[in-house]
PDB file of C-alpha atoms in Angstrom:
ATOM      1  CA  MET A   1     126.577 113.082  99.025  1.00 54.00           C
ATOM      2  CA  PRO A   2     123.794 113.142 101.647  1.00 66.00           C
ATOM      3  CA  ASP A   3     120.480 111.590 101.079  1.00 73.00           C
ATOM      4  CA  THR A   4     117.902 113.877  99.344  1.00 75.00           C
ATOM      5  CA  THR A   5     114.238 113.862  99.097  1.00 73.00           C
ATOM      6  CA  PRO A   6     112.528 115.049  95.883  1.00 84.00           C
ATOM      7  CA  ILE A   7     109.629 117.535  96.586  1.00 88.00           C
ATOM      8  CA  ARG A   8     107.228 118.934  94.076  1.00 92.00           C
ATOM      9  CA  LEU A   9     105.860 122.369  94.970  1.00 92.00           C
ATOM     10  CA  GLU A  10     102.879 124.101  93.245  1.00 93.00           C
ATOM     11  CA  CYS A  11     102.221 127.583  94.421  1.00 93.00           C
ATOM     12  CA  GLU A  12      99.990 130.494  93.610  1.00 91.00           C
ATOM     13  CA  ILE A  13     100.946 133.951  94.809  1.00 88.00           C
ATOM     14  CA  ALA A  14      98.445 136.871  94.236  1.00 86.00           C
ATOM     15  CA  SER A  15      98.878 140.341  95.577  1.00 83.00           C
ATOM     16  CA  PHE A  16      95.792 140.302  97.722  1.00 83.00           C
ATOM     17  CA  ASP A  17      95.159 136.586  98.337  1.00 86.00           C
ATOM     18  CA  PRO A  18      97.244 134.439 100.753  1.00 88.00           C
ATOM     19  CA  LEU A  19      99.987 132.179  99.257  1.00 92.00           C
ATOM     20  CA  HIS A  20      98.443 128.791  98.536  1.00 94.00           C
ATOM     21  CA  GLY A  21      99.220 125.527  96.730  1.00 95.00           C
ATOM     22  CA  ARG A  22     100.280 121.954  97.153  1.00 94.00           C
ATOM     23  CA  VAL A  23     103.462 120.087  98.133  1.00 94.00           C
ATOM     24  CA  THR A  24     103.985 116.447  97.045  1.00 91.00           C
ATOM     25  CA  GLY A  25     106.692 114.382  98.731  1.00 86.00           C
ATOM     26  CA  ALA A  26     108.545 111.354  97.423  1.00 82.00           C
ATOM     27  CA  THR A  27     105.695 109.112  98.771  1.00 82.00           C
ATOM     28  CA  GLY A  28     103.343 110.784  96.321  1.00 85.00           C
ATOM     29  CA  ARG A  29     101.239 112.141  99.116  1.00 85.00           C
ATOM     30  CA  SER A  30     100.003 115.658  98.185  1.00 89.00           C
ATOM     31  CA  VAL A  31      99.280 118.216 100.875  1.00 89.00           C
ATOM     32  CA  ALA A  32      97.508 121.547 100.189  1.00 92.00           C
ATOM     33  CA  PHE A  33      98.612 124.641 102.105  1.00 94.00           C
ATOM     34  CA  ARG A  34      97.515 128.157 102.625  1.00 94.00           C
ATOM     35  CA  GLY A  35      99.917 130.695 104.032  1.00 93.00           C
ATOM     36  CA  TRP A  36     103.565 130.720 104.859  1.00 92.00           C
ATOM     37  CA  VAL A  37     103.164 128.712 108.102  1.00 94.00           C
ATOM     38  CA  GLU A  38     101.252 125.891 106.446  1.00 93.00           C
ATOM     39  CA  LEU A  39     103.817 125.916 103.572  1.00 93.00           C
ATOM     40  CA  ALA A  40     106.551 125.500 106.024  1.00 93.00           C
ATOM     41  CA  ALA A  41     104.801 122.645 107.755  1.00 92.00           C
ATOM     42  CA  ALA A  42     103.974 120.947 104.356  1.00 91.00           C
ATOM     43  CA  LEU A  43     107.600 121.143 103.208  1.00 90.00           C
ATOM     44  CA  SER A  44     109.040 119.899 106.433  1.00 88.00           C
ATOM     45  CA  ALA A  45     106.558 116.938 106.501  1.00 87.00           C
ATOM     46  CA  ALA A  46     107.196 116.115 102.765  1.00 86.00           C
ATOM     47  CA  ALA A  47     110.994 116.187 103.533  1.00 83.00           C
ATOM     48  CA  ALA A  48     110.622 113.856 106.396  1.00 82.00           C
ATOM     49  CA  GLY A  49     108.157 111.566 104.532  1.00 77.00           C
ATOM     50  CA  THR A  50     105.482 112.027 107.146  1.00 72.00           C
ATOM     51  CA  PRO A  51     102.107 113.726 107.254  1.00 68.00           C
ATOM     52  CA  PRO A  52     102.023 117.341 108.563  1.00 67.00           C
ATOM     53  CA  THR A  53     100.865 117.848 112.245  1.00 62.00           C
ATOM     54  CA  THR A  54      97.873 119.685 110.722  1.00 54.00           C
ATOM     55  CA  THR A  55      95.957 118.663 107.714  1.00 50.00           C
ATOM     56  CA  PRO A  56      95.763 121.773 105.463  1.00 48.00           C
ATOM     57  CA  GLN A  57      94.081 119.791 102.683  1.00 46.00           C
ATOM     58  CA  GLU A  58      91.129 119.197 104.989  1.00 47.00           C
ATOM     59  CA  GLU A  59      90.836 122.863 105.916  1.00 47.00           C
ATOM     60  CA  HIS A  60      91.064 123.969 102.239  1.00 49.00           C
ATOM     61  CA  PRO A  61      89.361 121.163 100.153  1.00 49.00           C
ATOM     62  CA  ASN A  62      88.823 123.444  97.121  1.00 52.00           C
ATOM     63  CA  ASP A  63      92.535 124.184  96.607  1.00 46.00           C
ATOM     64  CA  HIS A  64      93.845 122.033  93.754  1.00 45.00           C
TER      65      HIS A  64
END
């Protein structure tokens, strides 16, 4: 069986607002995202165990 990395995803989808939420990787580091591109970056970083190349949580500090 290949190695796996547990990832927790919290996401809110509204009809008029962009997709947003948080991704938490195995290290416990939580990263906020807004939009599909930031979600993809946050998931990729969480799976790799590294911080994303951008820091969405700094751009969107009120998303919890």
